[in-house]
Coordinates of C-alpha atoms in Angstrom, one line a residue:
X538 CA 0.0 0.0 0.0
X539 CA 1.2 3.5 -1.1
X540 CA 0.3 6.5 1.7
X541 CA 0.3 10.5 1.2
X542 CA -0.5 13.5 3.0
X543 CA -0.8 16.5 1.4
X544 CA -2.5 19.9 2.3
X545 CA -5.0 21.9 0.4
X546 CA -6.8 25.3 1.2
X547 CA -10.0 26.2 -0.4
X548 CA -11.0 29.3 -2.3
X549 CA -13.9 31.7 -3.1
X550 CA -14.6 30.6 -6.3
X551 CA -15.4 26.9 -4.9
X552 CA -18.3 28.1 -2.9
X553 CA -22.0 26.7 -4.3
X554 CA -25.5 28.5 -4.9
X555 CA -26.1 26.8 -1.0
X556 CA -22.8 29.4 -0.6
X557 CA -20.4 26.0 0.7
X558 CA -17.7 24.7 -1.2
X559 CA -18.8 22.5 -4.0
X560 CA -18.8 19.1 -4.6
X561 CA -16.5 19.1 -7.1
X562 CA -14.2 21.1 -5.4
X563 CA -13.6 17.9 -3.2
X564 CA -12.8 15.8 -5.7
X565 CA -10.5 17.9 -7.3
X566 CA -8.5 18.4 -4.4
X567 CA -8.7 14.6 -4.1
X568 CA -7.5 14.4 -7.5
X569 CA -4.4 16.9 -6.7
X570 CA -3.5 14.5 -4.2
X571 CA -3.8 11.2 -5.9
X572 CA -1.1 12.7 -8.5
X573 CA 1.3 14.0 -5.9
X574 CA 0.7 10.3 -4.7
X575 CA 2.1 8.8 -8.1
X576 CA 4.8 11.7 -7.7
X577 CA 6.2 10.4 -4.5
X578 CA 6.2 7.1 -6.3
X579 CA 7.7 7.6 -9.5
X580 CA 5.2 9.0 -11.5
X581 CA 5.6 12.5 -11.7
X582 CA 3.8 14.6 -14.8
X583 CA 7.2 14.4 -17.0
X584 CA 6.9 10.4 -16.5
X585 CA 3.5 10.4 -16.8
X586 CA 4.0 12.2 -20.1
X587 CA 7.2 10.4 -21.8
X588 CA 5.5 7.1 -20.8
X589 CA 2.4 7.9 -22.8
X590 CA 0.0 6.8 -19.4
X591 CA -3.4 7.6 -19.2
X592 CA -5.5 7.4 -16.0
X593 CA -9.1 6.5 -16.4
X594 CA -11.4 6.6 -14.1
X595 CA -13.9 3.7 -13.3
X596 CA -15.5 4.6 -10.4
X597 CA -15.8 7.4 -8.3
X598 CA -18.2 7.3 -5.0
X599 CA -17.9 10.0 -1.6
X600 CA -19.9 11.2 1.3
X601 CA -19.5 14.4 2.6
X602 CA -19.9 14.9 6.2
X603 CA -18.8 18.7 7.1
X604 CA -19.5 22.0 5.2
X605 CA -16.5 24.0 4.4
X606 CA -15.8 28.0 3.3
X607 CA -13.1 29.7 1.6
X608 CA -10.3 29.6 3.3
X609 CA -10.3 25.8 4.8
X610 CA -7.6 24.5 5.3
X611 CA -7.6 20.7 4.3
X612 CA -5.5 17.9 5.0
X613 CA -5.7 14.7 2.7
X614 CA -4.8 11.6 3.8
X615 CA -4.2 9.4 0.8
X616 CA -3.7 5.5 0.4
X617 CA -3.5 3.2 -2.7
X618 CA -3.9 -0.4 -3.4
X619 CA -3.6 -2.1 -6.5
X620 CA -6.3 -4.6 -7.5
X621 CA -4.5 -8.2 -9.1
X622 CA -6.2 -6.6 -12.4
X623 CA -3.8 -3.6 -11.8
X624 CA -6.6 -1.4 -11.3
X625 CA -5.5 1.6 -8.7
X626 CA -8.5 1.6 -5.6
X627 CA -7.6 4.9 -4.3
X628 CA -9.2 5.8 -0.2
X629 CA -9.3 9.4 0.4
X630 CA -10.3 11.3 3.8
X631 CA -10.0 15.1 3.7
X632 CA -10.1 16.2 7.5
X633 CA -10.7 19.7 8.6
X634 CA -8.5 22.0 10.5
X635 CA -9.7 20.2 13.8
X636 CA -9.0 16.8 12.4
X637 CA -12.7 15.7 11.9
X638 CA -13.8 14.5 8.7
X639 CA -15.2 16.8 5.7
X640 CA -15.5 14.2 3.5
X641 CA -14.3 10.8 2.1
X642 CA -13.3 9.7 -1.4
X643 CA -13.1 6.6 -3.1
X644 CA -11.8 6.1 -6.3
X645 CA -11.4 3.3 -8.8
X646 CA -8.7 3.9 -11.8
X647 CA -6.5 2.0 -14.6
X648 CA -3.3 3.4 -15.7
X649 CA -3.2 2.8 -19.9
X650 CA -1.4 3.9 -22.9
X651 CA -2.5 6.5 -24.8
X652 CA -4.9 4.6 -27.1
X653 CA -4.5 1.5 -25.4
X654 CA -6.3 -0.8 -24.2
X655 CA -4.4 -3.2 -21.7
X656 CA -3.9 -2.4 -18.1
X657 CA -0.8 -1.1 -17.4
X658 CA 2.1 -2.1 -14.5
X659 CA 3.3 0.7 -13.1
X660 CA 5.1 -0.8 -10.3
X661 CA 5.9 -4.8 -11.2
X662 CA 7.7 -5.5 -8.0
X663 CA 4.8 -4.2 -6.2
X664 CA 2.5 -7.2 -4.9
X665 CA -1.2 -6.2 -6.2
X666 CA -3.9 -8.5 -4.2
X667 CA -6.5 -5.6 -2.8
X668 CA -9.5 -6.7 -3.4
X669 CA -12.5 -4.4 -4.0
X670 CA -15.1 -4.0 -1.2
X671 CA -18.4 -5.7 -2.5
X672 CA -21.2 -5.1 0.3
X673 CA -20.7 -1.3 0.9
X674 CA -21.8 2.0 0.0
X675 CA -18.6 2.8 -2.2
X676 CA -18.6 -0.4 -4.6
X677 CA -22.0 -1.7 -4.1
X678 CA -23.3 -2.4 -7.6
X679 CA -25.8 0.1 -8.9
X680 CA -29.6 -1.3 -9.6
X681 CA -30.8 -1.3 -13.1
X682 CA -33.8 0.6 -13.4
X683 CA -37.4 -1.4 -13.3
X684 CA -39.2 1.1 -15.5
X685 CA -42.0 1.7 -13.0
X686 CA -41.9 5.7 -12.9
X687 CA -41.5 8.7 -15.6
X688 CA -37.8 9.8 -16.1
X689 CA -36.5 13.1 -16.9
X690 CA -34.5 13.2 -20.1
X691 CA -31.7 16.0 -20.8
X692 CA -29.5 16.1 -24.3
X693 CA -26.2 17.4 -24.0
X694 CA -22.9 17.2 -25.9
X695 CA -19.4 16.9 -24.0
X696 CA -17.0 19.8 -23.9
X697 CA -13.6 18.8 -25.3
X698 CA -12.0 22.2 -23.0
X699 CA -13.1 19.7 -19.8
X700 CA -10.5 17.1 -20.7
X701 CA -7.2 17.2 -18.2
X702 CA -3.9 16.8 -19.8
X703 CA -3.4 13.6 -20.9
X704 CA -6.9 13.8 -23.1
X705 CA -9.1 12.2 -20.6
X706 CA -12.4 13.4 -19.1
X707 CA -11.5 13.3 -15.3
X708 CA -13.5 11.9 -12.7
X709 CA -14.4 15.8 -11.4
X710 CA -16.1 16.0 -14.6
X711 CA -17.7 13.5 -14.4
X712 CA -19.3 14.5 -11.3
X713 CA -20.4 17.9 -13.3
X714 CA -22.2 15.5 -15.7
X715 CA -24.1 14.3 -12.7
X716 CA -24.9 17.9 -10.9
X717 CA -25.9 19.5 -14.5
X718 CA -28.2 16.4 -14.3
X719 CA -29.9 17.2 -10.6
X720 CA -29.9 20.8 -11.2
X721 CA -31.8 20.1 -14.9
X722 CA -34.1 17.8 -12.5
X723 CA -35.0 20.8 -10.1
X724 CA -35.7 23.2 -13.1
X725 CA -37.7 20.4 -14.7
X726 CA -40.1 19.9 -12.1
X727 CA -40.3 23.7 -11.1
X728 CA -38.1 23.9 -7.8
X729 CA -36.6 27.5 -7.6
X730 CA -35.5 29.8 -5.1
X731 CA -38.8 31.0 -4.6
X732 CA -40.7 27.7 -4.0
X733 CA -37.7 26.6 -1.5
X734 CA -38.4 29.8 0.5
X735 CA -41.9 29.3 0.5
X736 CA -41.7 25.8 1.6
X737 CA -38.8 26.4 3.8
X738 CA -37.3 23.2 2.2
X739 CA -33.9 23.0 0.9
X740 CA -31.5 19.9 -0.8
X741 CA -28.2 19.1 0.4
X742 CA -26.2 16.8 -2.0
X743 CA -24.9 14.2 0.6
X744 CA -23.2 11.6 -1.5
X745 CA -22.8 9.5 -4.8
X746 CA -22.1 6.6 -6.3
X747 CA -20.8 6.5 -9.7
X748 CA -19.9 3.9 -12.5
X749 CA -18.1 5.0 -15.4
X750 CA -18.8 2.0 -18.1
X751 CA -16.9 3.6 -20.9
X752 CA -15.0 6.7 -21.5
X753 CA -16.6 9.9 -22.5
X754 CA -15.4 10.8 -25.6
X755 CA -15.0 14.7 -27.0
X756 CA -17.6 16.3 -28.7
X757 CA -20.2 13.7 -28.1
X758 CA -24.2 14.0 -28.0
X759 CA -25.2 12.4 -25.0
X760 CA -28.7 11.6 -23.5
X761 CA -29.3 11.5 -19.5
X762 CA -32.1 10.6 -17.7
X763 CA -32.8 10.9 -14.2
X764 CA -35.5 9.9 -11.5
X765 CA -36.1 9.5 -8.2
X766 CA -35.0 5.8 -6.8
X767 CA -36.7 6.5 -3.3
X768 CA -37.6 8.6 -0.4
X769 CA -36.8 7.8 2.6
X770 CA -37.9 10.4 5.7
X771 CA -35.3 13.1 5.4
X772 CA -33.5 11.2 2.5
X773 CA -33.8 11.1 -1.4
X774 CA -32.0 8.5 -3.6
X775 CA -31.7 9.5 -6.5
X776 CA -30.4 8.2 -10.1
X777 CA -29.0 8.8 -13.4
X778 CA -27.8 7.2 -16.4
X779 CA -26.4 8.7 -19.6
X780 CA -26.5 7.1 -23.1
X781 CA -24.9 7.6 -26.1
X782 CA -27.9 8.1 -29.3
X783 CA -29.5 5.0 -30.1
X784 CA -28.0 2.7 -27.8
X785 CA -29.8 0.7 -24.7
X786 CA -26.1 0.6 -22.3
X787 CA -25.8 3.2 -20.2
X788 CA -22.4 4.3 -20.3
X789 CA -22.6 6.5 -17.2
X790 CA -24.5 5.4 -14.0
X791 CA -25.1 7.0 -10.4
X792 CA -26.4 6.6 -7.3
X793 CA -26.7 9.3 -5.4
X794 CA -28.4 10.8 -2.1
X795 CA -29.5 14.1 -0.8
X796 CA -30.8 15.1 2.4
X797 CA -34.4 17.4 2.8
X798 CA -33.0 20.5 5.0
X799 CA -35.3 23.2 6.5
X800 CA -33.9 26.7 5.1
X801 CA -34.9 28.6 8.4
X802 CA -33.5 26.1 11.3
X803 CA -30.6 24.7 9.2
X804 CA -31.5 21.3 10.2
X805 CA -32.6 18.3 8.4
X806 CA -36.3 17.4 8.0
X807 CA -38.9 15.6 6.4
X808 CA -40.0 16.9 2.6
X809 CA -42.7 19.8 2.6
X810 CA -46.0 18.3 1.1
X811 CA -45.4 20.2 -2.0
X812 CA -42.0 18.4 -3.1
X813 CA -43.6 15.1 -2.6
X814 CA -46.3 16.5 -5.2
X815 CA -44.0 17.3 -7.6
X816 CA -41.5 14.4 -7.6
X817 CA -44.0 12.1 -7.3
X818 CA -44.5 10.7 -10.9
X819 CA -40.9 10.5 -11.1
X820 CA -40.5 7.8 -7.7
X821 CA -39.7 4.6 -8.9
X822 CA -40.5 3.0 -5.5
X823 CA -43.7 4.6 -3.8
X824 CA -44.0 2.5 -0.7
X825 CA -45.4 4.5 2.3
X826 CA -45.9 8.1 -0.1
X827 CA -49.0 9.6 -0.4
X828 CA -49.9 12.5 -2.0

Protein backbone atom coordinates (compact mmCIF):
# COMPACT_ATOMS: atom_id res chain seq x y z
CA UNK A 1 0.00 0.00 0.00
CA UNK A 2 1.24 3.53 -1.13
CA UNK A 3 0.31 6.53 1.74
CA UNK A 4 0.34 10.48 1.17
CA UNK A 5 -0.49 13.47 3.02
CA UNK A 6 -0.77 16.53 1.41
CA UNK A 7 -2.47 19.87 2.28
CA UNK A 8 -5.03 21.90 0.42
CA UNK A 9 -6.80 25.30 1.21
CA UNK A 10 -10.04 26.15 -0.44
CA UNK A 11 -11.04 29.25 -2.35
CA UNK A 12 -13.92 31.75 -3.12
CA UNK A 13 -14.65 30.56 -6.32
CA UNK A 14 -15.38 26.90 -4.92
CA UNK A 15 -18.32 28.12 -2.91
CA UNK A 16 -21.96 26.72 -4.34
CA UNK A 17 -25.52 28.47 -4.95
CA UNK A 18 -26.06 26.85 -0.99
CA UNK A 19 -22.79 29.37 -0.55
CA UNK A 20 -20.43 26.03 0.71
CA UNK A 21 -17.69 24.73 -1.21
CA UNK A 22 -18.77 22.49 -4.00
CA UNK A 23 -18.83 19.11 -4.63
CA UNK A 24 -16.55 19.06 -7.06
CA UNK A 25 -14.19 21.15 -5.37
CA UNK A 26 -13.64 17.93 -3.21
CA UNK A 27 -12.79 15.79 -5.75
CA UNK A 28 -10.47 17.92 -7.30
CA UNK A 29 -8.48 18.43 -4.42
CA UNK A 30 -8.70 14.62 -4.13
CA UNK A 31 -7.51 14.37 -7.52
CA UNK A 32 -4.45 16.89 -6.70
CA UNK A 33 -3.46 14.53 -4.21
CA UNK A 34 -3.81 11.22 -5.93
CA UNK A 35 -1.15 12.69 -8.46
CA UNK A 36 1.25 14.03 -5.85
CA UNK A 37 0.75 10.28 -4.70
CA UNK A 38 2.10 8.84 -8.14
CA UNK A 39 4.82 11.67 -7.75
CA UNK A 40 6.20 10.45 -4.48
CA UNK A 41 6.23 7.11 -6.28
CA UNK A 42 7.69 7.56 -9.47
CA UNK A 43 5.18 9.04 -11.54
CA UNK A 44 5.64 12.53 -11.73
CA UNK A 45 3.81 14.65 -14.85
CA UNK A 46 7.17 14.43 -17.01
CA UNK A 47 6.95 10.36 -16.46
CA UNK A 48 3.46 10.41 -16.82
CA UNK A 49 4.00 12.18 -20.14
CA UNK A 50 7.24 10.35 -21.84
CA UNK A 51 5.50 7.06 -20.79
CA UNK A 52 2.41 7.90 -22.82
CA UNK A 53 0.01 6.81 -19.42
CA UNK A 54 -3.35 7.57 -19.21
CA UNK A 55 -5.54 7.39 -15.98
CA UNK A 56 -9.06 6.54 -16.45
CA UNK A 57 -11.40 6.57 -14.14
CA UNK A 58 -13.92 3.72 -13.29
CA UNK A 59 -15.49 4.55 -10.41
CA UNK A 60 -15.85 7.41 -8.29
CA UNK A 61 -18.21 7.32 -4.95
CA UNK A 62 -17.85 9.98 -1.61
CA UNK A 63 -19.90 11.24 1.33
CA UNK A 64 -19.52 14.39 2.55
CA UNK A 65 -19.89 14.93 6.24
CA UNK A 66 -18.81 18.73 7.10
CA UNK A 67 -19.51 21.96 5.22
CA UNK A 68 -16.55 23.99 4.43
CA UNK A 69 -15.84 27.95 3.32
CA UNK A 70 -13.09 29.72 1.59
CA UNK A 71 -10.27 29.63 3.35
CA UNK A 72 -10.31 25.78 4.84
CA UNK A 73 -7.63 24.55 5.33
CA UNK A 74 -7.64 20.74 4.31
CA UNK A 75 -5.50 17.88 4.98
CA UNK A 76 -5.73 14.70 2.65
CA UNK A 77 -4.78 11.57 3.80
CA UNK A 78 -4.24 9.42 0.79
CA UNK A 79 -3.75 5.51 0.38
CA UNK A 80 -3.49 3.21 -2.66
CA UNK A 81 -3.90 -0.37 -3.40
CA UNK A 82 -3.64 -2.13 -6.49
CA UNK A 83 -6.27 -4.58 -7.54
CA UNK A 84 -4.46 -8.23 -9.13
CA UNK A 85 -6.17 -6.56 -12.45
CA UNK A 86 -3.84 -3.58 -11.76
CA UNK A 87 -6.58 -1.43 -11.26
CA UNK A 88 -5.49 1.65 -8.70
CA UNK A 89 -8.54 1.58 -5.59
CA UNK A 90 -7.63 4.89 -4.28
CA UNK A 91 -9.22 5.81 -0.21
CA UNK A 92 -9.35 9.40 0.39
CA UNK A 93 -10.32 11.29 3.80
CA UNK A 94 -10.03 15.14 3.71
CA UNK A 95 -10.12 16.23 7.53
CA UNK A 96 -10.69 19.67 8.64
CA UNK A 97 -8.49 22.00 10.53
CA UNK A 98 -9.75 20.17 13.85
CA UNK A 99 -9.03 16.81 12.40
CA UNK A 100 -12.68 15.73 11.93
CA UNK A 101 -13.80 14.46 8.65
CA UNK A 102 -15.16 16.77 5.74
CA UNK A 103 -15.51 14.16 3.47
CA UNK A 104 -14.34 10.80 2.15
CA UNK A 105 -13.31 9.73 -1.44
CA UNK A 106 -13.06 6.56 -3.08
CA UNK A 107 -11.85 6.13 -6.27
CA UNK A 108 -11.38 3.32 -8.85
CA UNK A 109 -8.73 3.89 -11.81
CA UNK A 110 -6.48 1.97 -14.63
CA UNK A 111 -3.34 3.35 -15.67
CA UNK A 112 -3.16 2.76 -19.88
CA UNK A 113 -1.36 3.93 -22.91
CA UNK A 114 -2.46 6.52 -24.82
CA UNK A 115 -4.93 4.56 -27.10
CA UNK A 116 -4.54 1.54 -25.44
CA UNK A 117 -6.29 -0.75 -24.18
CA UNK A 118 -4.39 -3.18 -21.74
CA UNK A 119 -3.94 -2.37 -18.10
CA UNK A 120 -0.77 -1.11 -17.37
CA UNK A 121 2.09 -2.09 -14.51
CA UNK A 122 3.29 0.74 -13.14
CA UNK A 123 5.09 -0.80 -10.30
CA UNK A 124 5.89 -4.77 -11.16
CA UNK A 125 7.67 -5.49 -8.01
CA UNK A 126 4.76 -4.23 -6.25
CA UNK A 127 2.46 -7.23 -4.89
CA UNK A 128 -1.17 -6.23 -6.22
CA UNK A 129 -3.91 -8.48 -4.18
CA UNK A 130 -6.47 -5.58 -2.77
CA UNK A 131 -9.52 -6.68 -3.40
CA UNK A 132 -12.52 -4.44 -3.99
CA UNK A 133 -15.10 -3.98 -1.17
CA UNK A 134 -18.39 -5.70 -2.48
CA UNK A 135 -21.19 -5.05 0.28
CA UNK A 136 -20.69 -1.30 0.90
CA UNK A 137 -21.83 2.01 -0.03
CA UNK A 138 -18.61 2.81 -2.17
CA UNK A 139 -18.64 -0.40 -4.62
CA UNK A 140 -22.04 -1.71 -4.10
CA UNK A 141 -23.29 -2.40 -7.60
CA UNK A 142 -25.85 0.06 -8.94
CA UNK A 143 -29.59 -1.31 -9.60
CA UNK A 144 -30.84 -1.28 -13.13
CA UNK A 145 -33.82 0.60 -13.44
CA UNK A 146 -37.45 -1.35 -13.33
CA UNK A 147 -39.23 1.10 -15.45
CA UNK A 148 -42.02 1.67 -13.02
CA UNK A 149 -41.91 5.65 -12.90
CA UNK A 150 -41.50 8.69 -15.56
CA UNK A 151 -37.83 9.80 -16.15
CA UNK A 152 -36.54 13.09 -16.91
CA UNK A 153 -34.51 13.19 -20.07
CA UNK A 154 -31.70 16.02 -20.78
CA UNK A 155 -29.55 16.12 -24.31
CA UNK A 156 -26.18 17.43 -23.99
CA UNK A 157 -22.85 17.23 -25.86
CA UNK A 158 -19.37 16.91 -24.04
CA UNK A 159 -17.00 19.75 -23.90
CA UNK A 160 -13.59 18.84 -25.29
CA UNK A 161 -12.02 22.17 -23.04
CA UNK A 162 -13.11 19.69 -19.77
CA UNK A 163 -10.49 17.15 -20.66
CA UNK A 164 -7.19 17.21 -18.16
CA UNK A 165 -3.87 16.85 -19.77
CA UNK A 166 -3.41 13.62 -20.89
CA UNK A 167 -6.85 13.79 -23.14
CA UNK A 168 -9.13 12.15 -20.63
CA UNK A 169 -12.37 13.39 -19.08
CA UNK A 170 -11.52 13.29 -15.28
CA UNK A 171 -13.48 11.94 -12.74
CA UNK A 172 -14.44 15.77 -11.40
CA UNK A 173 -16.10 16.01 -14.62
CA UNK A 174 -17.74 13.48 -14.38
CA UNK A 175 -19.35 14.54 -11.30
CA UNK A 176 -20.44 17.89 -13.25
CA UNK A 177 -22.21 15.54 -15.69
CA UNK A 178 -24.10 14.31 -12.71
CA UNK A 179 -24.85 17.94 -10.91
CA UNK A 180 -25.87 19.49 -14.50
CA UNK A 181 -28.18 16.38 -14.30
CA UNK A 182 -29.89 17.17 -10.59
CA UNK A 183 -29.89 20.77 -11.21
CA UNK A 184 -31.80 20.14 -14.88
CA UNK A 185 -34.13 17.81 -12.49
CA UNK A 186 -34.96 20.76 -10.08
CA UNK A 187 -35.67 23.15 -13.07
CA UNK A 188 -37.66 20.39 -14.66
CA UNK A 189 -40.14 19.92 -12.06
CA UNK A 190 -40.31 23.72 -11.13
CA UNK A 191 -38.07 23.94 -7.75
CA UNK A 192 -36.64 27.54 -7.56
CA UNK A 193 -35.49 29.77 -5.08
CA UNK A 194 -38.83 31.04 -4.59
CA UNK A 195 -40.75 27.74 -3.96
CA UNK A 196 -37.69 26.57 -1.45
CA UNK A 197 -38.41 29.77 0.47
CA UNK A 198 -41.87 29.25 0.51
CA UNK A 199 -41.67 25.77 1.61
CA UNK A 200 -38.77 26.40 3.79
CA UNK A 201 -37.31 23.21 2.23
CA UNK A 202 -33.93 22.97 0.91
CA UNK A 203 -31.51 19.92 -0.81
CA UNK A 204 -28.16 19.09 0.44
CA UNK A 205 -26.20 16.77 -2.00
CA UNK A 206 -24.88 14.16 0.57
CA UNK A 207 -23.16 11.60 -1.53
CA UNK A 208 -22.83 9.48 -4.78
CA UNK A 209 -22.10 6.59 -6.27
CA UNK A 210 -20.75 6.50 -9.70
CA UNK A 211 -19.93 3.86 -12.46
CA UNK A 212 -18.09 4.97 -15.39
CA UNK A 213 -18.83 1.96 -18.11
CA UNK A 214 -16.88 3.58 -20.90
CA UNK A 215 -15.05 6.69 -21.51
CA UNK A 216 -16.58 9.90 -22.54
CA UNK A 217 -15.37 10.82 -25.61
CA UNK A 218 -15.03 14.66 -27.03
CA UNK A 219 -17.58 16.32 -28.67
CA UNK A 220 -20.21 13.75 -28.10
CA UNK A 221 -24.22 14.00 -27.96
CA UNK A 222 -25.22 12.39 -25.00
CA UNK A 223 -28.72 11.59 -23.51
CA UNK A 224 -29.30 11.47 -19.49
CA UNK A 225 -32.10 10.57 -17.71
CA UNK A 226 -32.80 10.93 -14.18
CA UNK A 227 -35.49 9.87 -11.52
CA UNK A 228 -36.08 9.51 -8.17
CA UNK A 229 -34.96 5.79 -6.79
CA UNK A 230 -36.69 6.51 -3.25
CA UNK A 231 -37.60 8.55 -0.41
CA UNK A 232 -36.82 7.80 2.61
CA UNK A 233 -37.88 10.38 5.69
CA UNK A 234 -35.34 13.12 5.43
CA UNK A 235 -33.51 11.23 2.55
CA UNK A 236 -33.83 11.08 -1.39
CA UNK A 237 -31.98 8.49 -3.57
CA UNK A 238 -31.68 9.53 -6.53
CA UNK A 239 -30.42 8.20 -10.14
CA UNK A 240 -29.04 8.78 -13.41
CA UNK A 241 -27.78 7.20 -16.41
CA UNK A 242 -26.44 8.73 -19.63
CA UNK A 243 -26.52 7.09 -23.13
CA UNK A 244 -24.89 7.59 -26.13
CA UNK A 245 -27.93 8.13 -29.31
CA UNK A 246 -29.53 5.03 -30.12
CA UNK A 247 -27.97 2.75 -27.77
CA UNK A 248 -29.81 0.66 -24.66
CA UNK A 249 -26.11 0.65 -22.28
CA UNK A 250 -25.81 3.20 -20.21
CA UNK A 251 -22.42 4.28 -20.30
CA UNK A 252 -22.65 6.48 -17.15
CA UNK A 253 -24.50 5.36 -13.98
CA UNK A 254 -25.10 6.99 -10.40
CA UNK A 255 -26.35 6.62 -7.25
CA UNK A 256 -26.67 9.35 -5.37
CA UNK A 257 -28.41 10.75 -2.13
CA UNK A 258 -29.53 14.15 -0.82
CA UNK A 259 -30.80 15.08 2.37
CA UNK A 260 -34.40 17.42 2.82
CA UNK A 261 -32.95 20.52 4.99
CA UNK A 262 -35.28 23.17 6.49
CA UNK A 263 -33.85 26.72 5.07
CA UNK A 264 -34.95 28.62 8.39
CA UNK A 265 -33.53 26.10 11.26
CA UNK A 266 -30.62 24.74 9.16
CA UNK A 267 -31.47 21.28 10.21
CA UNK A 268 -32.64 18.27 8.37
CA UNK A 269 -36.32 17.41 7.98
CA UNK A 270 -38.89 15.57 6.45
CA UNK A 271 -39.97 16.91 2.57
CA UNK A 272 -42.70 19.82 2.63
CA UNK A 273 -46.04 18.31 1.15
CA UNK A 274 -45.40 20.15 -2.03
CA UNK A 275 -42.02 18.39 -3.08
CA UNK A 276 -43.65 15.06 -2.63
CA UNK A 277 -46.30 16.46 -5.15
CA UNK A 278 -44.02 17.34 -7.59
CA UNK A 279 -41.52 14.43 -7.63
CA UNK A 280 -44.04 12.12 -7.26
CA UNK A 281 -44.50 10.70 -10.85
CA UNK A 282 -40.86 10.46 -11.08
CA UNK A 283 -40.50 7.81 -7.65
CA UNK A 284 -39.65 4.59 -8.95
CA UNK A 285 -40.47 2.98 -5.54
CA UNK A 286 -43.69 4.60 -3.85
CA UNK A 287 -43.99 2.47 -0.74
CA UNK A 288 -45.41 4.50 2.33
CA UNK A 289 -45.89 8.12 -0.07
CA UNK A 290 -49.03 9.60 -0.44
CA UNK A 291 -49.87 12.54 -2.04
Amino acid sequence: MFTFESRHTTRFSDLDTQLHVTSITYEELAAEARFACLAANGYDLQRILADELQFIPLHSAARFHRQQMPGSQLLIRTSLQITATQELLWHQELLDKDQNLACEIRSLEVARHHQGKEAVTLWPNREASATIPAETFFYEPVPPFTHSCQQIERQFNTYPSLRNFNWVYPAAQIWRFFEDGRWNMFHQLGIDFRFINQTDTTAFFMGCNFEIRSPVQPNEPLLQKLWIERIDKIRVYLRQEVFRPGQTQAILRSREFIVFVSVSKSRPRRPAAEWIQRMFDYIEFREGIAL
